[in-house]
Short mmCIF file of C-alpha atoms in Angstrom, two decimals:
data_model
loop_
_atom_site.label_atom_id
_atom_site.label_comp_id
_atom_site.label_asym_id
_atom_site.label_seq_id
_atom_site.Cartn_x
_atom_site.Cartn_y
_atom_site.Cartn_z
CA UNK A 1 16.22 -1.41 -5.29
CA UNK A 2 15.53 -0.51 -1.67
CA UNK A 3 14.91 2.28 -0.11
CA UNK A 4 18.19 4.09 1.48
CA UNK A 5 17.83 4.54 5.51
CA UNK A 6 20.77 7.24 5.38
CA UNK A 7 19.78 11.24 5.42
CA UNK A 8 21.42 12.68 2.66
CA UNK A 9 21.93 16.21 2.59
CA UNK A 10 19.05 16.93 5.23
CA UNK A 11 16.36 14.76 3.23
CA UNK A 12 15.10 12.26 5.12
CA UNK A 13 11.90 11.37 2.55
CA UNK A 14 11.92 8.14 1.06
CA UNK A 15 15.08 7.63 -1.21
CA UNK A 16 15.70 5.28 -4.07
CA UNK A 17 19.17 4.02 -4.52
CA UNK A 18 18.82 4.75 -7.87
CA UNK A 19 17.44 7.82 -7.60
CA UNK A 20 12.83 8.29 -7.18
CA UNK A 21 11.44 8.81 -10.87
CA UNK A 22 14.32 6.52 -12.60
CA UNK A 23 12.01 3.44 -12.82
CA UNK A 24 8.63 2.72 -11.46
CA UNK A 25 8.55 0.25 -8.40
CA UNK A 26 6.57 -2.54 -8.02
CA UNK A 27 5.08 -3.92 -5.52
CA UNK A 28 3.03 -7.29 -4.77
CA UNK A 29 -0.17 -7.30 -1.85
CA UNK A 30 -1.31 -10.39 -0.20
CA UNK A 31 -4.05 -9.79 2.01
CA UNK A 32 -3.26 -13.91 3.20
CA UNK A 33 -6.71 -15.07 2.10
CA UNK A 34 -6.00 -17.96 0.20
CA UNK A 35 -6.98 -20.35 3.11
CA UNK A 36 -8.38 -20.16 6.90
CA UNK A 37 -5.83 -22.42 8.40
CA UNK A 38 -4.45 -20.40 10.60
CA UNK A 39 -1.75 -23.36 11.39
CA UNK A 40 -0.29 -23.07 8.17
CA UNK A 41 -1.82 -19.61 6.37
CA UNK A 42 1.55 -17.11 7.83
CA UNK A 43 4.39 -19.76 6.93
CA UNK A 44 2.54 -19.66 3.38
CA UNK A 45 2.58 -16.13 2.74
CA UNK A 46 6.42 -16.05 4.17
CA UNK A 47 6.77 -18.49 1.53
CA UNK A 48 5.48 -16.26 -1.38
CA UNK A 49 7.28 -13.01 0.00
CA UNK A 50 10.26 -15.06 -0.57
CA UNK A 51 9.09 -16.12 -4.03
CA UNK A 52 8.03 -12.01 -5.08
CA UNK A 53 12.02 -11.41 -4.05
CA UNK A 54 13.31 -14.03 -6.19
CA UNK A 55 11.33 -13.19 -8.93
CA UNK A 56 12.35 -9.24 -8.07
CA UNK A 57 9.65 -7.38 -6.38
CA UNK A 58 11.02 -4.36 -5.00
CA UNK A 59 7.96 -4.61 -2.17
CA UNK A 60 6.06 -7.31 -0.39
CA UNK A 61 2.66 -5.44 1.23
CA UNK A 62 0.51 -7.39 3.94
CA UNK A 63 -3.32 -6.17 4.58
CA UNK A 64 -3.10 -5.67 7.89
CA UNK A 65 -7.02 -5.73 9.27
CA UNK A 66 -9.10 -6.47 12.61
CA UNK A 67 -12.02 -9.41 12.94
CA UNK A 68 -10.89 -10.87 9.74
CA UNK A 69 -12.19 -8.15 7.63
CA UNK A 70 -12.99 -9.01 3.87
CA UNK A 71 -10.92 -11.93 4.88
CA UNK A 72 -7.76 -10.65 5.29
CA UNK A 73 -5.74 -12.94 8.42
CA UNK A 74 -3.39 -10.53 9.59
CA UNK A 75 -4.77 -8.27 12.50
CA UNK A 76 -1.12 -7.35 13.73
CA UNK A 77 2.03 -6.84 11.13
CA UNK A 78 5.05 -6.98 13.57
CA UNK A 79 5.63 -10.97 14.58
CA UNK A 80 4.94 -11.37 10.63
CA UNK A 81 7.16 -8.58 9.27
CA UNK A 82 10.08 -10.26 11.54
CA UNK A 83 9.44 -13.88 10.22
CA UNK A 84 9.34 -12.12 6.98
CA UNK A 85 12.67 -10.30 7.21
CA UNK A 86 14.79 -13.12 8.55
CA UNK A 87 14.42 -15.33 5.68
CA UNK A 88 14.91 -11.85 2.68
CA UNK A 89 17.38 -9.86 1.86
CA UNK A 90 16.60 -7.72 -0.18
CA UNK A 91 12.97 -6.58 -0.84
CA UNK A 92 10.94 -3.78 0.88
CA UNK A 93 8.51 -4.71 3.67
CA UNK A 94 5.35 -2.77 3.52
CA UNK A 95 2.11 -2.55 5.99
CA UNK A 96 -1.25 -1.64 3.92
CA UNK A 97 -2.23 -0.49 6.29
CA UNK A 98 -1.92 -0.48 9.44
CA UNK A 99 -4.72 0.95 11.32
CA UNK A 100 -3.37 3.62 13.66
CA UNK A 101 -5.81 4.65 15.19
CA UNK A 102 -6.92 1.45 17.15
CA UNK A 103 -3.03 1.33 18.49
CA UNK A 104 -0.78 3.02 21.21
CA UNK A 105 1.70 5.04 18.75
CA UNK A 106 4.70 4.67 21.24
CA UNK A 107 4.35 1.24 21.33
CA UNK A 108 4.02 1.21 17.09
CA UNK A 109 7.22 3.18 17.02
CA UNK A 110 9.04 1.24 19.05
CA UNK A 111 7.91 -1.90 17.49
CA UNK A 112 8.45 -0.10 14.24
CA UNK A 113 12.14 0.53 14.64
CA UNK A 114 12.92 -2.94 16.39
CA UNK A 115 11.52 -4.46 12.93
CA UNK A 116 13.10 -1.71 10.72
CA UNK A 117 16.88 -1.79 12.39
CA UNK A 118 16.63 -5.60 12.17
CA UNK A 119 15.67 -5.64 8.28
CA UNK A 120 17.78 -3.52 7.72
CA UNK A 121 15.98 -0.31 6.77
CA UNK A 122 13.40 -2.54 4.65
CA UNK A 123 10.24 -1.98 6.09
CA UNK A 124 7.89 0.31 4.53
CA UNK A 125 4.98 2.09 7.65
CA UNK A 126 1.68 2.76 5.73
CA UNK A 127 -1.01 3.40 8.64
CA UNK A 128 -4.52 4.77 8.33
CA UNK A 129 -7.80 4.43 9.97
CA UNK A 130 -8.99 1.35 9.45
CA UNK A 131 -11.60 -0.47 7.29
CA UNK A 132 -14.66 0.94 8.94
CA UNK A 133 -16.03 -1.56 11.53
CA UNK A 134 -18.98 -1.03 14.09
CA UNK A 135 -16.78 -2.96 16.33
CA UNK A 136 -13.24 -0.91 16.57
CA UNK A 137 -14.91 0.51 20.30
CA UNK A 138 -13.29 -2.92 21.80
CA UNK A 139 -10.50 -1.34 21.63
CA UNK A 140 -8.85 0.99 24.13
CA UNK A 141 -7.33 3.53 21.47
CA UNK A 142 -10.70 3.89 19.55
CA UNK A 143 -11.82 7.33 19.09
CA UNK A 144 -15.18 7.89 16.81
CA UNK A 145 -13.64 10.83 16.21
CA UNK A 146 -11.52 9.17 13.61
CA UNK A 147 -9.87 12.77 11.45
CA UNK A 148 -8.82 13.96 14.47
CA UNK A 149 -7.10 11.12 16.36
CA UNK A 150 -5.25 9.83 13.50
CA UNK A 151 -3.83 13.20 13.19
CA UNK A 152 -2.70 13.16 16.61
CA UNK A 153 -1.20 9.74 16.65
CA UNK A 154 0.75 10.45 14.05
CA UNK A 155 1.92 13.55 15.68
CA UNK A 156 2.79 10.78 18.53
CA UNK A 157 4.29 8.39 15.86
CA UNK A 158 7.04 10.83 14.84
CA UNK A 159 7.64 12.22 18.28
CA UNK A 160 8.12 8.92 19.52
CA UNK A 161 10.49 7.42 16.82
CA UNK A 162 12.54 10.73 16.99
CA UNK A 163 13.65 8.86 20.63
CA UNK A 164 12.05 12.07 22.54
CA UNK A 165 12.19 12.12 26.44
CA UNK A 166 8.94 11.28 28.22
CA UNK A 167 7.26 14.06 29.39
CA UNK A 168 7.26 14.08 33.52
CA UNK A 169 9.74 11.14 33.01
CA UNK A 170 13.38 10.65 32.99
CA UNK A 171 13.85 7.74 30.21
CA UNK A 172 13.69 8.43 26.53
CA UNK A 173 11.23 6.11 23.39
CA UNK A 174 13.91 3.67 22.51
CA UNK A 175 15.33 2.44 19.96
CA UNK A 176 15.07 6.03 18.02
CA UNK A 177 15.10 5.46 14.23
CA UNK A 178 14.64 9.04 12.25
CA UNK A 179 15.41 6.90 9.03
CA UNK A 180 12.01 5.58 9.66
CA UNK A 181 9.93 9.07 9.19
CA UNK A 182 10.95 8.99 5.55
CA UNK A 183 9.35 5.63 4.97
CA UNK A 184 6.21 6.37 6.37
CA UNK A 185 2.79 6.69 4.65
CA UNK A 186 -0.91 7.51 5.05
CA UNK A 187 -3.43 5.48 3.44
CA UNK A 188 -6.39 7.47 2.75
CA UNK A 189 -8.93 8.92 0.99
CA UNK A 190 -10.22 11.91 2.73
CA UNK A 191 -7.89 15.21 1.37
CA UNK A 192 -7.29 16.95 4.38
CA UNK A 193 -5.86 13.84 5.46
CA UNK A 194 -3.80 13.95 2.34
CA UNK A 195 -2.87 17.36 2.67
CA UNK A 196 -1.70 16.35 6.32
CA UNK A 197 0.45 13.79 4.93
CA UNK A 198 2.06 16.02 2.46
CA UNK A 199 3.07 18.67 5.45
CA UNK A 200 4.29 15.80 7.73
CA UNK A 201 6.61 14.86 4.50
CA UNK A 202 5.24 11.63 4.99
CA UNK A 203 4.89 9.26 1.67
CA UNK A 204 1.03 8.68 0.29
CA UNK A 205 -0.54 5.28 -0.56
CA UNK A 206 -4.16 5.26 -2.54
CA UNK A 207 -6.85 3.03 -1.99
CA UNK A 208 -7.71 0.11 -4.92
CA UNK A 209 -11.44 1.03 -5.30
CA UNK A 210 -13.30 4.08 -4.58
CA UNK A 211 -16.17 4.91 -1.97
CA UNK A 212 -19.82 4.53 -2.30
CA UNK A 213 -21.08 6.36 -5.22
CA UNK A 214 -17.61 5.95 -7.37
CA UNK A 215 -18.10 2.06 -6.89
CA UNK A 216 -20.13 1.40 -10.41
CA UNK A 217 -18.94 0.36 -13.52
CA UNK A 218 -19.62 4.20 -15.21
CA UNK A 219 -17.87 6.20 -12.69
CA UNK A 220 -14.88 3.93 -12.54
CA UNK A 221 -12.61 6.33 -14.51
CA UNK A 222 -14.01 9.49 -12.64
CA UNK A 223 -12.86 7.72 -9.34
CA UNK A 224 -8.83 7.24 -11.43
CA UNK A 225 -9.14 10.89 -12.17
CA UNK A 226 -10.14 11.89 -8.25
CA UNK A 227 -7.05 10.08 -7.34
CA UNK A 228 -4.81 11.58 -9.63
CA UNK A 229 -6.33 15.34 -8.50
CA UNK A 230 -5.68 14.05 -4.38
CA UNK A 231 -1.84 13.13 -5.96
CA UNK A 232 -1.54 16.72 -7.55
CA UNK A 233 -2.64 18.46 -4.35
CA UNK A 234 -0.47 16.19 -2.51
CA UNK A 235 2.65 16.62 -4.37
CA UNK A 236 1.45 21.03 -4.82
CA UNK A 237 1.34 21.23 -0.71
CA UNK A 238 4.44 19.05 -0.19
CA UNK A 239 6.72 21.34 -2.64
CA UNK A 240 5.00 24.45 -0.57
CA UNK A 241 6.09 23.02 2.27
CA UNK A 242 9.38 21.32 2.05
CA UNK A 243 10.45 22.54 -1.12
CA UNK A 244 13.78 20.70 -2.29
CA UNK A 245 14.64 19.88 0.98
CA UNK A 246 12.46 16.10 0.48
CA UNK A 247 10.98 14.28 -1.40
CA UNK A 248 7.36 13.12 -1.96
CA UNK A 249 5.86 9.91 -2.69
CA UNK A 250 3.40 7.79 -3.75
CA UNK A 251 1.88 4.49 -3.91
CA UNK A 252 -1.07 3.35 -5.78
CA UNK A 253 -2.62 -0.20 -5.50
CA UNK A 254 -4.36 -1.93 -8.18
CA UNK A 255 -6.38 -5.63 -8.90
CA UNK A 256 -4.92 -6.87 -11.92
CA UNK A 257 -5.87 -10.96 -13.14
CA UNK A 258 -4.07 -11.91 -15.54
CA UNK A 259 -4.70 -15.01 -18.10
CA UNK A 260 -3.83 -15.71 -21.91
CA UNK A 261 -6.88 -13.98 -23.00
CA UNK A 262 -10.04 -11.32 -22.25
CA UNK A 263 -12.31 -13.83 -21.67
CA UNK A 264 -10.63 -16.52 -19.79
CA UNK A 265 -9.48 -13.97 -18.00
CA UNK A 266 -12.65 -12.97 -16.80
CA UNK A 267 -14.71 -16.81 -16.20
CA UNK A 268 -11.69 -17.44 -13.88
CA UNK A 269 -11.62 -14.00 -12.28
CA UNK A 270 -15.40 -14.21 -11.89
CA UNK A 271 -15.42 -17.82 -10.77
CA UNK A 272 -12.74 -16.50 -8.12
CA UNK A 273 -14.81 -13.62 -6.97
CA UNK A 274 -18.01 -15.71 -6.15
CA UNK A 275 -17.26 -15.06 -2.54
CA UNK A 276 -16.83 -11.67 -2.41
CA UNK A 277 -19.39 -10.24 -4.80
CA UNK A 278 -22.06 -12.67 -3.11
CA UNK A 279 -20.84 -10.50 0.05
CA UNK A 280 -20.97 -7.61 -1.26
CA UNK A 281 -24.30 -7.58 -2.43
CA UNK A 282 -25.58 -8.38 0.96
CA UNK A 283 -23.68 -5.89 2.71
CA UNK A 284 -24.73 -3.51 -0.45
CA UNK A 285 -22.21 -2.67 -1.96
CA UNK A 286 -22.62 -4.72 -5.24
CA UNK A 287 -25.66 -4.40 -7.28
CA UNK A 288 -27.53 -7.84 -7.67
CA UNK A 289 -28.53 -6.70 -11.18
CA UNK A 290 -25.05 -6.71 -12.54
CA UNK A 291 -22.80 -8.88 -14.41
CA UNK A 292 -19.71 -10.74 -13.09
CA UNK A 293 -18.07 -8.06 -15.22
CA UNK A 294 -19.89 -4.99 -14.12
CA UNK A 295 -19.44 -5.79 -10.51
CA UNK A 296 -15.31 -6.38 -11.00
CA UNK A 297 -15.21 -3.18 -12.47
CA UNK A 298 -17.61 -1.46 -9.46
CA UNK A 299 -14.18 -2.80 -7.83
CA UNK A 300 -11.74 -1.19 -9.90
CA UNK A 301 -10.46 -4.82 -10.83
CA UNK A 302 -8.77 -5.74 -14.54
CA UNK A 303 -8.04 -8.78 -16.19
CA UNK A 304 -6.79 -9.86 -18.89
CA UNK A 305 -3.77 -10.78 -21.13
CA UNK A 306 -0.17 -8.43 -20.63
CA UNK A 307 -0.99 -6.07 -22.98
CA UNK A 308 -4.27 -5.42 -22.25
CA UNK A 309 -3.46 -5.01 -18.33
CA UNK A 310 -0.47 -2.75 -18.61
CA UNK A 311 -2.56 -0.55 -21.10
CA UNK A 312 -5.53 -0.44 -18.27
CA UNK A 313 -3.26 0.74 -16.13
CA UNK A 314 -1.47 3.36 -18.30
CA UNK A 315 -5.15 4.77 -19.12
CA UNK A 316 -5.23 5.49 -15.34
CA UNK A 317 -3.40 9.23 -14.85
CA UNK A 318 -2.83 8.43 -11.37
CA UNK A 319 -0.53 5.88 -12.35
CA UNK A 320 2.25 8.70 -13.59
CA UNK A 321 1.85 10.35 -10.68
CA UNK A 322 2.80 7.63 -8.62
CA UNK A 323 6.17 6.27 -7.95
CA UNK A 324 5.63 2.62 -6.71
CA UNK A 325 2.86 0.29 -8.20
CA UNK A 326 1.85 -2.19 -6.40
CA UNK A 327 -0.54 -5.06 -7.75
CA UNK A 328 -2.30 -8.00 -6.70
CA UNK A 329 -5.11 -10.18 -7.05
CA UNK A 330 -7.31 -10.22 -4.09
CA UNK A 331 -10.36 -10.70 -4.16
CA UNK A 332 -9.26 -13.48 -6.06
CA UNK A 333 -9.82 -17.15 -4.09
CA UNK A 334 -6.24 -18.63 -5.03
CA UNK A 335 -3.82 -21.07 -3.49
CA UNK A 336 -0.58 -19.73 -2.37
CA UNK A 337 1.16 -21.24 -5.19
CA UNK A 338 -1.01 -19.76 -7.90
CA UNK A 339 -0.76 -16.18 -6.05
CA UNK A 340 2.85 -16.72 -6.80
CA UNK A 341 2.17 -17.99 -10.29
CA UNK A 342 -0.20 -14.81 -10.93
CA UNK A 343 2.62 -12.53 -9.19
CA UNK A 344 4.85 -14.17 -11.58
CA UNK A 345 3.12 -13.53 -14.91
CA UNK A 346 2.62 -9.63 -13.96
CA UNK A 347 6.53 -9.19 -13.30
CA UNK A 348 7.18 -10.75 -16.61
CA UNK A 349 4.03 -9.47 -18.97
CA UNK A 350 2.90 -6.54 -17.68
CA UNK A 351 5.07 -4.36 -15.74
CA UNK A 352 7.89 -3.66 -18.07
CA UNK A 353 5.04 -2.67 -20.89
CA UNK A 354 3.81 -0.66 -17.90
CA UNK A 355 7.42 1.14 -16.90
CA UNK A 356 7.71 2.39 -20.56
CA UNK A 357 5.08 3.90 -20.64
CA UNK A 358 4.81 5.28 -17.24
CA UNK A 359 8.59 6.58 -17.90
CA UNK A 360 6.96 8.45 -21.22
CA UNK A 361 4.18 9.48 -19.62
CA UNK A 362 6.34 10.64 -16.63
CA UNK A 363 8.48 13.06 -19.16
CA UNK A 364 5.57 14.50 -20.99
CA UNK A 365 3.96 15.72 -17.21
CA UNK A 366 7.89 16.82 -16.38
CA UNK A 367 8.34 14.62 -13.57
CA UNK A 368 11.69 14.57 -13.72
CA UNK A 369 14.30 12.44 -11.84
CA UNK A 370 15.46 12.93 -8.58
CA UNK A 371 18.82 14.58 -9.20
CA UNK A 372 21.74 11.59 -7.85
CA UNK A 373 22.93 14.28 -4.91
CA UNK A 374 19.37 13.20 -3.38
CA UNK A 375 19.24 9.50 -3.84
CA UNK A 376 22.34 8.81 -4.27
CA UNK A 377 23.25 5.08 -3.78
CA UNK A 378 24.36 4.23 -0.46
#
């Protein structure tokens, strides 16, 4: 089920072929952490993006992240996203995300739409600002003022893939691709840069864990509910703005481990996480006095059999709001053959237990289909 590249009836938002709200989509994230050979880590995770669209992933995402950041081996998206789309067909190609602001947002576009024209209208732009770093200033593009410039490069983003004429110039940004505006999407938390998002008609992807205070076991469900009020003001400003005209969307991201029960669920997932909890205590984000179990859920992170993920999830009201899932296992340590054993067993167990009742859930709040004259199958 990929997304259409063709402008029907003026809407160029993102457009199912069978029509947004029909069926949840799901996703899969790999942030290509399961080893540090960089000889052989890329050709892996091509590997298990051609696994997710066997097993029928409608999206493949890729953390895309400077200096290595929480381990994540993919500082630039394109060269990968090209590998990536010579060897699919099918499935949606999706950057999570990349970070904007640290880039020349001609040269993104035109990367962009060299990528998207080859895949053939598969690839999915989510930008944003960046894990924080007190390093981005290496790079040319950095602004500490980071509201402002993102705003502005996206401005540039969309002027640029609209194949504008350069200013004081006589050539034009080439290749164009206006197909491309509808598949673009800011990941962030901060709700003016939501709000932004919804008036560009771009699409909106949320964050898997929450921010400093919201990162405890107790005010786990507070941060679900702050996600799902940034949705609602999302989807109330893009209405105000476009109207029927297109179409909004969004994406939410979640850690979900699965195994055949609770608890050996959670001694794997916790013998998994030994890395990254040990880091983020001494970084402090991760309080040394907590369990295994505490600190997963500081990180918004499940586990468990099928049932009990898929009824995590539906206990989360941003999930209804959203209109693509996507799910993964980081910070799990994992080869690349159980990532696409794990990806497996949350296709099969959990996600149609999850579309039900995201479908019911989706009626009750009156979130209706997209009528067919809007994403009609091209």
């Amino acid at each position: 089920m990929s997304f259409s590249t063709q402008s029907v009836q003026g809407t160029r938002a993102p457009l199912g072929t069978s029509g947004i709200g029909e069926q949840l989509r799901i996703g899969f994230i790999t942030h290509l952490d399961q080893h540090d050979n960089l000889d052989t880590i890329f050709a892996d995770n091509i590997r298990l993006i051609r696994e997710l669209e066997r097993q029928g992933y409608d999206s493949a995402w890729i953390a895309t992240r400077h200096f290595n950041a929480g381990w994540a081996a993919l500082p630039s998206p394109f060269a990968f996203l090209g590998a990536a789309a010579a060897v699919t067909e099918r499935i949606d190609l999706g950057t999570a995300v990349l970070p904007l602001v640290l880039d020349d947002p001609v040269r993104v576009a035109e990367e962009a739409s060299v990528i998207d024209h080859y895949s053939g209208g598969r690839l999915l732009l989510g930008v944003g600002k960046g894990v924080p770093s007190d390093s981005f200033h290496v790079f040319e593009g950095w602004n500490s003022d980071r509201d402002r410039n993102f705003v502005d490069k996206v401005d540039r983003l969309h002027w640029a893939l609209e194949g504008n004429r350069v200013e004081g110039g006589s050539a034009s940004i080439w290749p164009p691709n206006t197909n491309l505006e509808g598949r673009i999407f800011h990941g962030s938390s901060n709700i003016e840069t939501i709000r932004n998002a919804a008036i560009k008609g771009d699409g909106l992807i949320l964050e898997r864990f929450g921010n400093g205070p919201e990162r405890t076991p107790e005010n786990r469900r507070a941060f679900h509910q702050r996600q799902a009020d940034s949705v609602i003001e999302y989807r109330r400003v893009f209405a105000e703005t476009w109207g029927d005209t297109r179409t909004p969307y969004v994406i939410t991201s979640r850690t979900a481990f699965d195994g055949p029960t609770t608890q050996e669920a959670l001694e794997d997932f916790g013998a998994r996480t030994a890395r990254w909890l040990e880091q983020a205590e001494l970084v402090g984000r991760a309080d040394p006095a907590h369990t295994t179990e505490q600190k997963l859920l500081s990180d918004n992170a499940i586990w468990g059999d099928g049932a009990e993920l898929a009824a995590d999830l539906l206990s989360d009201p941003t999930i209804a709001l959203s209109d693509e899932l996507v799910l993964g296992i980081h910070p799990a340590a994992h080869t690349t053959d159980e990532a696409i054993s794990h990806a497996a067993a949350l296709l099969n167990d959990v996600v149609p237990l999850v579309r039900r009742g995201w479908a019911a859930q989706r009626a009750e709040l009156n979130l209706s289909p997209v009528p067919q004259t809007i994403g009609e199958k091209s």
